[in-house]
Amino acid sequence: MQPTALLNVMIGAARKAGRRLARDFGEVENLQVSKKGPGDFVTAADHRSEQIIFDELSAARPGYGFLMEERGAVEGTDKSHRWIVDPLDGTTNFLHGLPQFAVSIALERDGAIHAGVVYDVAKDEMYWAERNKGAYVGDRRLRVSARTQFESAVIATGFPFLGRPGQARFLKELFEVMPHSAGVRRFGAASLDLAWVAAGKFDAFWERNLGPWDVAAGSILVREAGGFLADLDGSGDPVFTGNIAAGNEPILAQLRDRLKAAQG
Ligand code: IPD
Ligand code: CA
Ligand code: CA
């Protein structure tokens, strides 16, 4: 399956931003040992990536709105289309020279996520999906894993760090999941965690307090790969509540039961 014209626009923007991030990542590694550290440089790299994506998408589809992590909401004249963008997902990894970060771009059409790309810059892997057309990495079709037993499942998560709420609650949840699964992983880029659920590497994923830019593109990858998503606390759209669980159907159901048990 070849990406559609729409996806080619998204892939092109992600690749262009990613190329710049890859160059900047090399510089970050040098700055690690400098007195000032790489902090300001990484903030600038994040904004540069966002600017590239904004310019590319605005030129290709004038009038579409934006929801971008750094600049926030930008109203468009076309009220049914909105890009949801994280120009650098995995900033802490990037800052520390850890090669797990991504560019994430989704297109929302009439309130539903219609297409998404997640670009793993360090590995040069492009994940893409469009509604009813399947999910792919490069030209390979993606399927969620076929595992059914929680004991053999590897579960990805993201836990709160400095200044983030919910640390005690997370530990309770971890205590429910950790001893019953084959392993829990925290890689530090939510968009890639979801891409890896779509690719069948992770059997499920959960995290709280995420933004739509973290998960919008990943959500359609998971769905189009045959997986499911759920809001951890109710029946809202997890892309917008930010409390998300995703996985293949049987492991997701078991994960949700375990996380519920953690609340009791
Ligand atoms: C973060 C990453 C991380 C998740 C954080 C996010 P950022 O995004 O996705 O995995 O645990 O909650 O904020 O800040 O690197 O774009
Ligand atoms: Ca993010
Ligand atoms: Ca970000």
PDB file of C-alpha atoms and ligand atoms in Angstrom:
ATOM      1  CA  MET A   1       0.000   0.000   0.000  1.00  0.00           C
ATOM      2  CA  GLN A   2       1.313   3.408  -0.970  1.00  0.00           C
ATOM      3  CA  PRO A   3       0.609   6.370   1.339  1.00  0.00           C
ATOM      4  CA  THR A   4      -2.068   8.728   0.017  1.00  0.00           C
ATOM      5  CA  ALA A   5      -1.300  12.327  -0.985  1.00  0.00           C
ATOM      6  CA  LEU A   6      -2.410  13.445   2.478  1.00  0.00           C
ATOM      7  CA  LEU A   7      -0.059  11.020   4.187  1.00  0.00           C
ATOM      8  CA  ASN A   8       2.767  12.030   1.903  1.00  0.00           C
ATOM      9  CA  VAL A   9       2.332  15.603   3.128  1.00  0.00           C
ATOM     10  CA  MET A  10       2.489  14.439   6.748  1.00  0.00           C
ATOM     11  CA  ILE A  11       5.427  12.104   6.133  1.00  0.00           C
ATOM     12  CA  GLY A  12       7.294  14.858   4.290  1.00  0.00           C
ATOM     13  CA  ALA A  13       6.837  17.316   7.159  1.00  0.00           C
ATOM     14  CA  ALA A  14       7.863  14.737   9.776  1.00  0.00           C
ATOM     15  CA  ARG A  15      10.940  13.759   7.777  1.00  0.00           C
ATOM     16  CA  LYS A  16      12.037  17.365   7.266  1.00  0.00           C
ATOM     17  CA  ALA A  17      11.651  18.183  10.966  1.00  0.00           C
ATOM     18  CA  GLY A  18      13.302  14.878  11.861  1.00  0.00           C
ATOM     19  CA  ARG A  19      16.338  15.609   9.691  1.00  0.00           C
ATOM     20  CA  ARG A  20      16.857  18.844  11.592  1.00  0.00           C
ATOM     21  CA  LEU A  21      16.354  17.108  14.941  1.00  0.00           C
ATOM     22  CA  ALA A  22      18.892  14.434  13.979  1.00  0.00           C
ATOM     23  CA  ARG A  23      21.494  17.139  13.319  1.00  0.00           C
ATOM     24  CA  ASP A  24      20.629  18.899  16.574  1.00  0.00           C
ATOM     25  CA  PHE A  25      20.829  15.610  18.464  1.00  0.00           C
ATOM     26  CA  GLY A  26      24.474  15.324  17.427  1.00  0.00           C
ATOM     27  CA  GLU A  27      25.092  18.776  18.874  1.00  0.00           C
ATOM     28  CA  VAL A  28      23.309  17.896  22.126  1.00  0.00           C
ATOM     29  CA  GLU A  29      25.761  15.062  22.631  1.00  0.00           C
ATOM     30  CA  ASN A  30      28.612  17.596  22.429  1.00  0.00           C
ATOM     31  CA  LEU A  31      26.867  20.019  24.800  1.00  0.00           C
ATOM     32  CA  GLN A  32      26.474  17.332  27.473  1.00  0.00           C
ATOM     33  CA  VAL A  33      29.976  18.084  28.735  1.00  0.00           C
ATOM     34  CA  SER A  34      29.752  21.883  28.422  1.00  0.00           C
ATOM     35  CA  LYS A  35      29.307  24.048  31.510  1.00  0.00           C
ATOM     36  CA  LYS A  36      26.003  25.520  30.420  1.00  0.00           C
ATOM     37  CA  GLY A  37      24.533  22.155  29.411  1.00  0.00           C
ATOM     38  CA  PRO A  38      22.185  21.520  26.490  1.00  0.00           C
ATOM     39  CA  GLY A  39      18.919  22.866  28.036  1.00  0.00           C
ATOM     40  CA  ASP A  40      18.450  26.078  26.019  1.00  0.00           C
ATOM     41  CA  PHE A  41      19.695  24.437  22.856  1.00  0.00           C
ATOM     42  CA  VAL A  42      17.079  21.668  23.187  1.00  0.00           C
ATOM     43  CA  THR A  43      14.291  24.212  23.729  1.00  0.00           C
ATOM     44  CA  ALA A  44      15.425  25.938  20.532  1.00  0.00           C
ATOM     45  CA  ALA A  45      15.567  22.594  18.659  1.00  0.00           C
ATOM     46  CA  ASP A  46      12.014  21.813  19.789  1.00  0.00           C
ATOM     47  CA  HIS A  47      10.769  25.180  18.476  1.00  0.00           C
ATOM     48  CA  ARG A  48      12.703  24.826  15.217  1.00  0.00           C
ATOM     49  CA  SER A  49      11.098  21.439  14.624  1.00  0.00           C
ATOM     50  CA  GLU A  50       7.656  22.907  15.294  1.00  0.00           C
ATOM     51  CA  GLN A  51       8.299  25.796  12.906  1.00  0.00           C
ATOM     52  CA  ILE A  52       9.345  23.422  10.106  1.00  0.00           C
ATOM     53  CA  ILE A  53       6.189  21.341  10.579  1.00  0.00           C
ATOM     54  CA  PHE A  54       3.988  24.425  10.770  1.00  0.00           C
ATOM     55  CA  ASP A  55       5.452  25.858   7.553  1.00  0.00           C
ATOM     56  CA  GLU A  56       5.243  22.571   5.642  1.00  0.00           C
ATOM     57  CA  LEU A  57       1.680  21.755   6.650  1.00  0.00           C
ATOM     58  CA  SER A  58       0.439  25.337   6.202  1.00  0.00           C
ATOM     59  CA  ALA A  59       1.858  25.429   2.672  1.00  0.00           C
ATOM     60  CA  ALA A  60       0.376  22.039   1.717  1.00  0.00           C
ATOM     61  CA  ARG A  61      -3.072  22.529   3.279  1.00  0.00           C
ATOM     62  CA  PRO A  62      -3.766  26.249   3.744  1.00  0.00           C
ATOM     63  CA  GLY A  63      -6.625  26.925   6.129  1.00  0.00           C
ATOM     64  CA  TYR A  64      -6.324  23.864   8.359  1.00  0.00           C
ATOM     65  CA  GLY A  65      -6.073  24.670  12.081  1.00  0.00           C
ATOM     66  CA  PHE A  66      -3.372  23.493  14.469  1.00  0.00           C
ATOM     67  CA  LEU A  67      -3.010  22.222  18.002  1.00  0.00           C
ATOM     68  CA  MET A  68       0.715  22.206  18.683  1.00  0.00           C
ATOM     69  CA  GLU A  69       2.434  21.435  21.952  1.00  0.00           C
ATOM     70  CA  GLU A  70       4.601  24.550  21.972  1.00  0.00           C
ATOM     71  CA  ARG A  71       2.482  27.230  20.316  1.00  0.00           C
ATOM     72  CA  GLY A  72      -0.913  25.909  21.361  1.00  0.00           C
ATOM     73  CA  ALA A  73      -4.065  26.282  19.264  1.00  0.00           C
ATOM     74  CA  VAL A  74      -4.022  28.137  15.953  1.00  0.00           C
ATOM     75  CA  GLU A  75      -7.478  28.601  14.446  1.00  0.00           C
ATOM     76  CA  GLY A  76      -7.878  27.773  10.779  1.00  0.00           C
ATOM     77  CA  THR A  77     -10.471  28.918   8.262  1.00  0.00           C
ATOM     78  CA  ASP A  78     -11.315  25.255   7.563  1.00  0.00           C
ATOM     79  CA  LYS A  79     -13.219  24.283  10.690  1.00  0.00           C
ATOM     80  CA  SER A  80     -13.295  20.554  10.007  1.00  0.00           C
ATOM     81  CA  HIS A  81      -9.531  19.927   9.857  1.00  0.00           C
ATOM     82  CA  ARG A  82      -6.911  20.378  12.541  1.00  0.00           C
ATOM     83  CA  TRP A  83      -3.312  19.162  12.783  1.00  0.00           C
ATOM     84  CA  ILE A  84      -2.284  17.877  16.224  1.00  0.00           C
ATOM     85  CA  VAL A  85       1.489  18.067  16.537  1.00  0.00           C
ATOM     86  CA  ASP A  86       4.238  17.167  18.967  1.00  0.00           C
ATOM     87  CA  PRO A  87       7.425  18.424  17.285  1.00  0.00           C
ATOM     88  CA  LEU A  88       9.667  16.542  19.719  1.00  0.00           C
ATOM     89  CA  ASP A  89       8.229  13.751  21.813  1.00  0.00           C
ATOM     90  CA  GLY A  90      10.752  12.392  24.282  1.00  0.00           C
ATOM     91  CA  THR A  91      12.440  15.676  25.152  1.00  0.00           C
ATOM     92  CA  THR A  92      14.101  14.340  28.285  1.00  0.00           C
ATOM     93  CA  ASN A  93      15.662  11.523  26.250  1.00  0.00           C
ATOM     94  CA  PHE A  94      16.803  13.998  23.598  1.00  0.00           C
ATOM     95  CA  LEU A  95      18.309  16.250  26.252  1.00  0.00           C
ATOM     96  CA  HIS A  96      20.266  13.369  27.738  1.00  0.00           C
ATOM     97  CA  GLY A  97      21.501  11.987  24.446  1.00  0.00           C
ATOM     98  CA  LEU A  98      19.195   8.952  24.617  1.00  0.00           C
ATOM     99  CA  PRO A  99      18.091   7.947  21.101  1.00  0.00           C
ATOM    100  CA  GLN A 100      14.366   7.459  21.769  1.00  0.00           C
ATOM    101  CA  PHE A 101      12.405  10.472  20.538  1.00  0.00           C
ATOM    102  CA  ALA A 102       9.957  11.182  17.747  1.00  0.00           C
ATOM    103  CA  VAL A 103       8.004  13.656  15.690  1.00  0.00           C
ATOM    104  CA  SER A 104       4.261  13.066  15.981  1.00  0.00           C
ATOM    105  CA  ILE A 105       1.690  14.527  13.574  1.00  0.00           C
ATOM    106  CA  ALA A 106      -2.019  13.674  13.448  1.00  0.00           C
ATOM    107  CA  LEU A 107      -4.864  15.037  11.378  1.00  0.00           C
ATOM    108  CA  GLU A 108      -8.211  15.458  13.076  1.00  0.00           C
ATOM    109  CA  ARG A 109     -11.202  15.551  10.727  1.00  0.00           C
ATOM    110  CA  ASP A 110     -14.600  16.562  12.125  1.00  0.00           C
ATOM    111  CA  GLY A 111     -13.501  15.711  15.664  1.00  0.00           C
ATOM    112  CA  ALA A 112     -12.049  12.249  14.920  1.00  0.00           C
ATOM    113  CA  ILE A 113      -8.415  11.330  14.297  1.00  0.00           C
ATOM    114  CA  HIS A 114      -8.190  10.589  10.584  1.00  0.00           C
ATOM    115  CA  ALA A 115      -4.470  10.010   9.979  1.00  0.00           C
ATOM    116  CA  GLY A 116      -1.205   9.946  11.905  1.00  0.00           C
ATOM    117  CA  VAL A 117       2.530   9.653  11.505  1.00  0.00           C
ATOM    118  CA  VAL A 118       5.126   8.988  14.183  1.00  0.00           C
ATOM    119  CA  TYR A 119       8.722   9.326  13.018  1.00  0.00           C
ATOM    120  CA  ASP A 120      11.390   7.569  15.068  1.00  0.00           C
ATOM    121  CA  VAL A 121      14.240   9.877  14.150  1.00  0.00           C
ATOM    122  CA  ALA A 122      17.185   7.943  15.571  1.00  0.00           C
ATOM    123  CA  LYS A 123      16.154   4.706  13.836  1.00  0.00           C
ATOM    124  CA  ASP A 124      14.798   6.473  10.749  1.00  0.00           C
ATOM    125  CA  GLU A 125      11.529   4.532  11.024  1.00  0.00           C
ATOM    126  CA  MET A 126       8.346   6.140   9.732  1.00  0.00           C
ATOM    127  CA  TYR A 127       5.099   4.842  11.230  1.00  0.00           C
ATOM    128  CA  TRP A 128       1.933   5.916   9.407  1.00  0.00           C
ATOM    129  CA  ALA A 129      -1.774   5.145   9.344  1.00  0.00           C
ATOM    130  CA  GLU A 130      -4.924   6.486   7.797  1.00  0.00           C
ATOM    131  CA  ARG A 131      -8.481   5.631   8.730  1.00  0.00           C
ATOM    132  CA  ASN A 132      -9.667   2.363   7.155  1.00  0.00           C
ATOM    133  CA  LYS A 133      -6.388   1.992   5.273  1.00  0.00           C
ATOM    134  CA  GLY A 134      -4.243   0.138   7.818  1.00  0.00           C
ATOM    135  CA  ALA A 135      -1.083   1.014   9.740  1.00  0.00           C
ATOM    136  CA  TYR A 136       2.448   0.652   8.402  1.00  0.00           C
ATOM    137  CA  VAL A 137       6.089   1.180   9.220  1.00  0.00           C
ATOM    138  CA  GLY A 138       7.815   1.994   5.950  1.00  0.00           C
ATOM    139  CA  ASP A 139       6.077  -0.426   3.570  1.00  0.00           C
ATOM    140  CA  ARG A 140       5.405  -3.116   6.178  1.00  0.00           C
ATOM    141  CA  ARG A 141       1.860  -3.591   7.466  1.00  0.00           C
ATOM    142  CA  LEU A 142       1.489  -3.471  11.248  1.00  0.00           C
ATOM    143  CA  ARG A 143      -0.545  -5.792  13.473  1.00  0.00           C
ATOM    144  CA  VAL A 144      -0.906  -5.694  17.223  1.00  0.00           C
ATOM    145  CA  SER A 145       0.450  -8.722  19.059  1.00  0.00           C
ATOM    146  CA  ALA A 146      -1.529 -11.960  19.276  1.00  0.00           C
ATOM    147  CA  ARG A 147      -0.647 -12.672  22.914  1.00  0.00           C
ATOM    148  CA  THR A 148      -3.540 -13.463  25.213  1.00  0.00           C
ATOM    149  CA  GLN A 149      -1.793 -14.334  28.495  1.00  0.00           C
ATOM    150  CA  PHE A 150      -0.923 -11.450  30.807  1.00  0.00           C
ATOM    151  CA  GLU A 151       1.974 -13.513  32.200  1.00  0.00           C
ATOM    152  CA  SER A 152       3.722 -13.352  28.817  1.00  0.00           C
ATOM    153  CA  ALA A 153       2.843  -9.723  28.047  1.00  0.00           C
ATOM    154  CA  VAL A 154       5.303  -6.832  28.026  1.00  0.00           C
ATOM    155  CA  ILE A 155       3.558  -3.638  29.065  1.00  0.00           C
ATOM    156  CA  ALA A 156       4.821  -0.130  28.376  1.00  0.00           C
ATOM    157  CA  THR A 157       4.011   2.802  30.600  1.00  0.00           C
ATOM    158  CA  GLY A 158       5.016   6.332  31.412  1.00  0.00           C
ATOM    159  CA  PHE A 159       5.331   7.459  34.977  1.00  0.00           C
ATOM    160  CA  PRO A 160       5.155  10.916  36.484  1.00  0.00           C
ATOM    161  CA  PHE A 161       8.376  12.778  37.150  1.00  0.00           C
ATOM    162  CA  LEU A 162       9.400  16.034  38.833  1.00  0.00           C
ATOM    163  CA  GLY A 163       6.400  18.296  39.344  1.00  0.00           C
ATOM    164  CA  ARG A 164       3.858  15.858  37.862  1.00  0.00           C
ATOM    165  CA  PRO A 165       0.869  14.641  39.891  1.00  0.00           C
ATOM    166  CA  GLY A 166      -0.135  11.054  40.603  1.00  0.00           C
ATOM    167  CA  GLN A 167       3.095   9.480  41.783  1.00  0.00           C
ATOM    168  CA  ALA A 168       1.572   7.474  44.662  1.00  0.00           C
ATOM    169  CA  ARG A 169      -1.249   6.293  42.432  1.00  0.00           C
ATOM    170  CA  PHE A 170       1.203   5.189  39.764  1.00  0.00           C
ATOM    171  CA  LEU A 171       3.127   3.094  42.271  1.00  0.00           C
ATOM    172  CA  LYS A 172      -0.090   1.312  43.253  1.00  0.00           C
ATOM    173  CA  GLU A 173      -0.812   0.620  39.603  1.00  0.00           C
ATOM    174  CA  LEU A 174       2.688  -0.627  38.984  1.00  0.00           C
ATOM    175  CA  PHE A 175       2.397  -2.928  41.973  1.00  0.00           C
ATOM    176  CA  GLU A 176      -0.662  -4.522  40.333  1.00  0.00           C
ATOM    177  CA  VAL A 177       0.901  -4.906  36.880  1.00  0.00           C
ATOM    178  CA  MET A 178       4.566  -5.639  37.609  1.00  0.00           C
ATOM    179  CA  PRO A 179       4.379  -8.995  39.389  1.00  0.00           C
ATOM    180  CA  HIS A 180       1.815 -10.430  36.967  1.00  0.00           C
ATOM    181  CA  SER A 181       3.369  -9.543  33.593  1.00  0.00           C
ATOM    182  CA  ALA A 182       6.543 -10.546  31.769  1.00  0.00           C
ATOM    183  CA  GLY A 183       7.890  -7.020  32.194  1.00  0.00           C
ATOM    184  CA  VAL A 184       7.121  -3.315  32.345  1.00  0.00           C
ATOM    185  CA  ARG A 185       9.049  -0.802  30.220  1.00  0.00           C
ATOM    186  CA  ARG A 186       9.378   3.001  30.407  1.00  0.00           C
ATOM    187  CA  PHE A 187      11.037   4.279  27.222  1.00  0.00           C
ATOM    188  CA  GLY A 188      10.071   7.964  27.514  1.00  0.00           C
ATOM    189  CA  ALA A 189       8.240   8.859  24.292  1.00  0.00           C
ATOM    190  CA  ALA A 190       4.519   8.150  24.422  1.00  0.00           C
ATOM    191  CA  SER A 191       4.026   8.415  20.659  1.00  0.00           C
ATOM    192  CA  LEU A 192       6.576   5.651  20.112  1.00  0.00           C
ATOM    193  CA  ASP A 193       5.127   3.566  22.936  1.00  0.00           C
ATOM    194  CA  LEU A 194       1.871   3.533  20.963  1.00  0.00           C
ATOM    195  CA  ALA A 195       3.663   2.879  17.663  1.00  0.00           C
ATOM    196  CA  TRP A 196       5.281  -0.135  19.311  1.00  0.00           C
ATOM    197  CA  VAL A 197       1.887  -1.373  20.525  1.00  0.00           C
ATOM    198  CA  ALA A 198       0.732  -1.115  16.894  1.00  0.00           C
ATOM    199  CA  ALA A 199       3.833  -3.045  15.816  1.00  0.00           C
ATOM    200  CA  GLY A 200       3.132  -5.850  18.296  1.00  0.00           C
ATOM    201  CA  LYS A 201       6.334  -5.198  20.267  1.00  0.00           C
ATOM    202  CA  PHE A 202       4.439  -4.075  23.360  1.00  0.00           C
ATOM    203  CA  ASP A 203       1.223  -5.931  24.192  1.00  0.00           C
ATOM    204  CA  ALA A 204      -0.286  -2.888  25.927  1.00  0.00           C
ATOM    205  CA  PHE A 205       0.494   0.593  27.267  1.00  0.00           C
ATOM    206  CA  TRP A 206      -0.915   2.877  29.913  1.00  0.00           C
ATOM    207  CA  GLU A 207      -0.170   6.423  31.086  1.00  0.00           C
ATOM    208  CA  ARG A 208      -2.006   9.289  32.748  1.00  0.00           C
ATOM    209  CA  ASN A 209      -1.964  13.059  32.183  1.00  0.00           C
ATOM    210  CA  LEU A 210      -0.801  13.024  28.580  1.00  0.00           C
ATOM    211  CA  GLY A 211      -1.613  15.729  26.036  1.00  0.00           C
ATOM    212  CA  PRO A 212      -3.471  15.122  22.736  1.00  0.00           C
ATOM    213  CA  TRP A 213      -0.185  15.800  20.851  1.00  0.00           C
ATOM    214  CA  ASP A 214       1.440  12.869  22.691  1.00  0.00           C
ATOM    215  CA  VAL A 215      -1.136  10.298  21.620  1.00  0.00           C
ATOM    216  CA  ALA A 216      -3.266  11.485  18.667  1.00  0.00           C
ATOM    217  CA  ALA A 217      -1.053   9.980  15.940  1.00  0.00           C
ATOM    218  CA  GLY A 218      -0.261   6.867  17.991  1.00  0.00           C
ATOM    219  CA  SER A 219      -3.950   6.246  18.608  1.00  0.00           C
ATOM    220  CA  ILE A 220      -4.732   5.752  14.930  1.00  0.00           C
ATOM    221  CA  LEU A 221      -1.659   3.550  14.493  1.00  0.00           C
ATOM    222  CA  VAL A 222      -3.003   1.272  17.226  1.00  0.00           C
ATOM    223  CA  ARG A 223      -6.563   1.216  15.861  1.00  0.00           C
ATOM    224  CA  GLU A 224      -5.516   0.573  12.291  1.00  0.00           C
ATOM    225  CA  ALA A 225      -3.230  -2.236  13.484  1.00  0.00           C
ATOM    226  CA  GLY A 226      -6.242  -3.971  15.045  1.00  0.00           C
ATOM    227  CA  GLY A 227      -5.766  -2.719  18.600  1.00  0.00           C
ATOM    228  CA  PHE A 228      -8.002  -0.817  21.001  1.00  0.00           C
ATOM    229  CA  LEU A 229      -7.797   2.260  23.217  1.00  0.00           C
ATOM    230  CA  ALA A 230      -9.591   3.137  26.420  1.00  0.00           C
ATOM    231  CA  ASP A 231      -9.910   6.001  28.852  1.00  0.00           C
ATOM    232  CA  LEU A 232      -8.576   4.784  32.195  1.00  0.00           C
ATOM    233  CA  ASP A 233     -11.248   6.418  34.327  1.00  0.00           C
ATOM    234  CA  GLY A 234     -14.410   6.491  32.248  1.00  0.00           C
ATOM    235  CA  SER A 235     -15.699   6.437  28.748  1.00  0.00           C
ATOM    236  CA  GLY A 236     -14.218   9.658  27.378  1.00  0.00           C
ATOM    237  CA  ASP A 237     -12.002   9.829  24.303  1.00  0.00           C
ATOM    238  CA  PRO A 238      -8.563   8.923  25.713  1.00  0.00           C
ATOM    239  CA  VAL A 239      -6.813  11.138  23.147  1.00  0.00           C
ATOM    240  CA  PHE A 240      -8.367  14.126  24.914  1.00  0.00           C
ATOM    241  CA  THR A 241      -8.724  12.945  28.517  1.00  0.00           C
ATOM    242  CA  GLY A 242      -5.011  12.018  28.433  1.00  0.00           C
ATOM    243  CA  ASN A 243      -5.549   8.991  30.673  1.00  0.00           C
ATOM    244  CA  ILE A 244      -4.946   6.264  28.192  1.00  0.00           C
ATOM    245  CA  ALA A 245      -4.643   2.524  27.917  1.00  0.00           C
ATOM    246  CA  ALA A 246      -4.033   0.770  24.612  1.00  0.00           C
ATOM    247  CA  GLY A 247      -3.303  -2.742  23.466  1.00  0.00           C
ATOM    248  CA  ASN A 248      -4.563  -5.839  21.796  1.00  0.00           C
ATOM    249  CA  GLU A 249      -8.060  -6.716  22.976  1.00  0.00           C
ATOM    250  CA  PRO A 250      -7.366  -9.470  25.550  1.00  0.00           C
ATOM    251  CA  ILE A 251      -4.302  -7.878  27.151  1.00  0.00           C
ATOM    252  CA  LEU A 252      -5.940  -4.444  27.254  1.00  0.00           C
ATOM    253  CA  ALA A 253      -8.957  -5.929  29.066  1.00  0.00           C
ATOM    254  CA  GLN A 254      -6.700  -7.599  31.637  1.00  0.00           C
ATOM    255  CA  LEU A 255      -4.617  -4.459  32.059  1.00  0.00           C
ATOM    256  CA  ARG A 256      -7.747  -2.391  32.704  1.00  0.00           C
ATOM    257  CA  ASP A 257      -8.911  -4.896  35.334  1.00  0.00           C
ATOM    258  CA  ARG A 258      -5.550  -4.713  37.082  1.00  0.00           C
ATOM    259  CA  LEU A 259      -5.513  -0.910  37.028  1.00  0.00           C
ATOM    260  CA  LYS A 260      -9.055  -0.871  38.447  1.00  0.00           C
ATOM    261  CA  ALA A 261      -7.959  -3.231  41.202  1.00  0.00           C
ATOM    262  CA  ALA A 262      -5.192  -0.738  42.048  1.00  0.00           C
ATOM    263  CA  GLN A 263      -7.836   1.871  42.834  1.00  0.00           C
ATOM    264  CA  GLY A 264      -9.650  -0.253  45.379  1.00  0.00           C
TER     265      GLY A 264
HETATM  266  C1  IPD B   1       6.550  13.305  27.181  1.00  0.00           C
HETATM  267  C2  IPD B   1       6.817  11.891  26.703  1.00  0.00           C
HETATM  268  C3  IPD B   1       6.888  10.958  27.871  1.00  0.00           C
HETATM  269  C4  IPD B   1       5.681  11.044  28.756  1.00  0.00           C
HETATM  270  C5  IPD B   1       5.440  12.470  29.183  1.00  0.00           C
HETATM  271  C6  IPD B   1       5.304  13.388  27.982  1.00  0.00           C
HETATM  272  P1  IPD B   1       7.523  15.400  25.804  1.00  0.00           P
HETATM  273  O1  IPD B   1       6.437  14.207  26.086  1.00  0.00           O
HETATM  274  O2  IPD B   1       5.822  11.455  25.808  1.00  0.00           O
HETATM  275  O3  IPD B   1       7.017   9.600  27.465  1.00  0.00           O
HETATM  276  O4  IPD B   1       5.853  10.223  29.874  1.00  0.00           O
HETATM  277  O5  IPD B   1       4.306  12.543  29.989  1.00  0.00           O
HETATM  278  O6  IPD B   1       5.077  14.701  28.407  1.00  0.00           O
HETATM  279  O7  IPD B   1       7.401  16.386  26.934  1.00  0.00           O
HETATM  280  O8  IPD B   1       8.842  14.765  25.731  1.00  0.00           O
HETATM  281  O9  IPD B   1       7.031  15.947  24.499  1.00  0.00           O
HETATM  282 CA    CA B   2       5.150  14.665  24.113  1.00  0.00          CA
HETATM  283 CA    CA B   3       7.141  17.607  23.047  1.00  0.00          CA
END
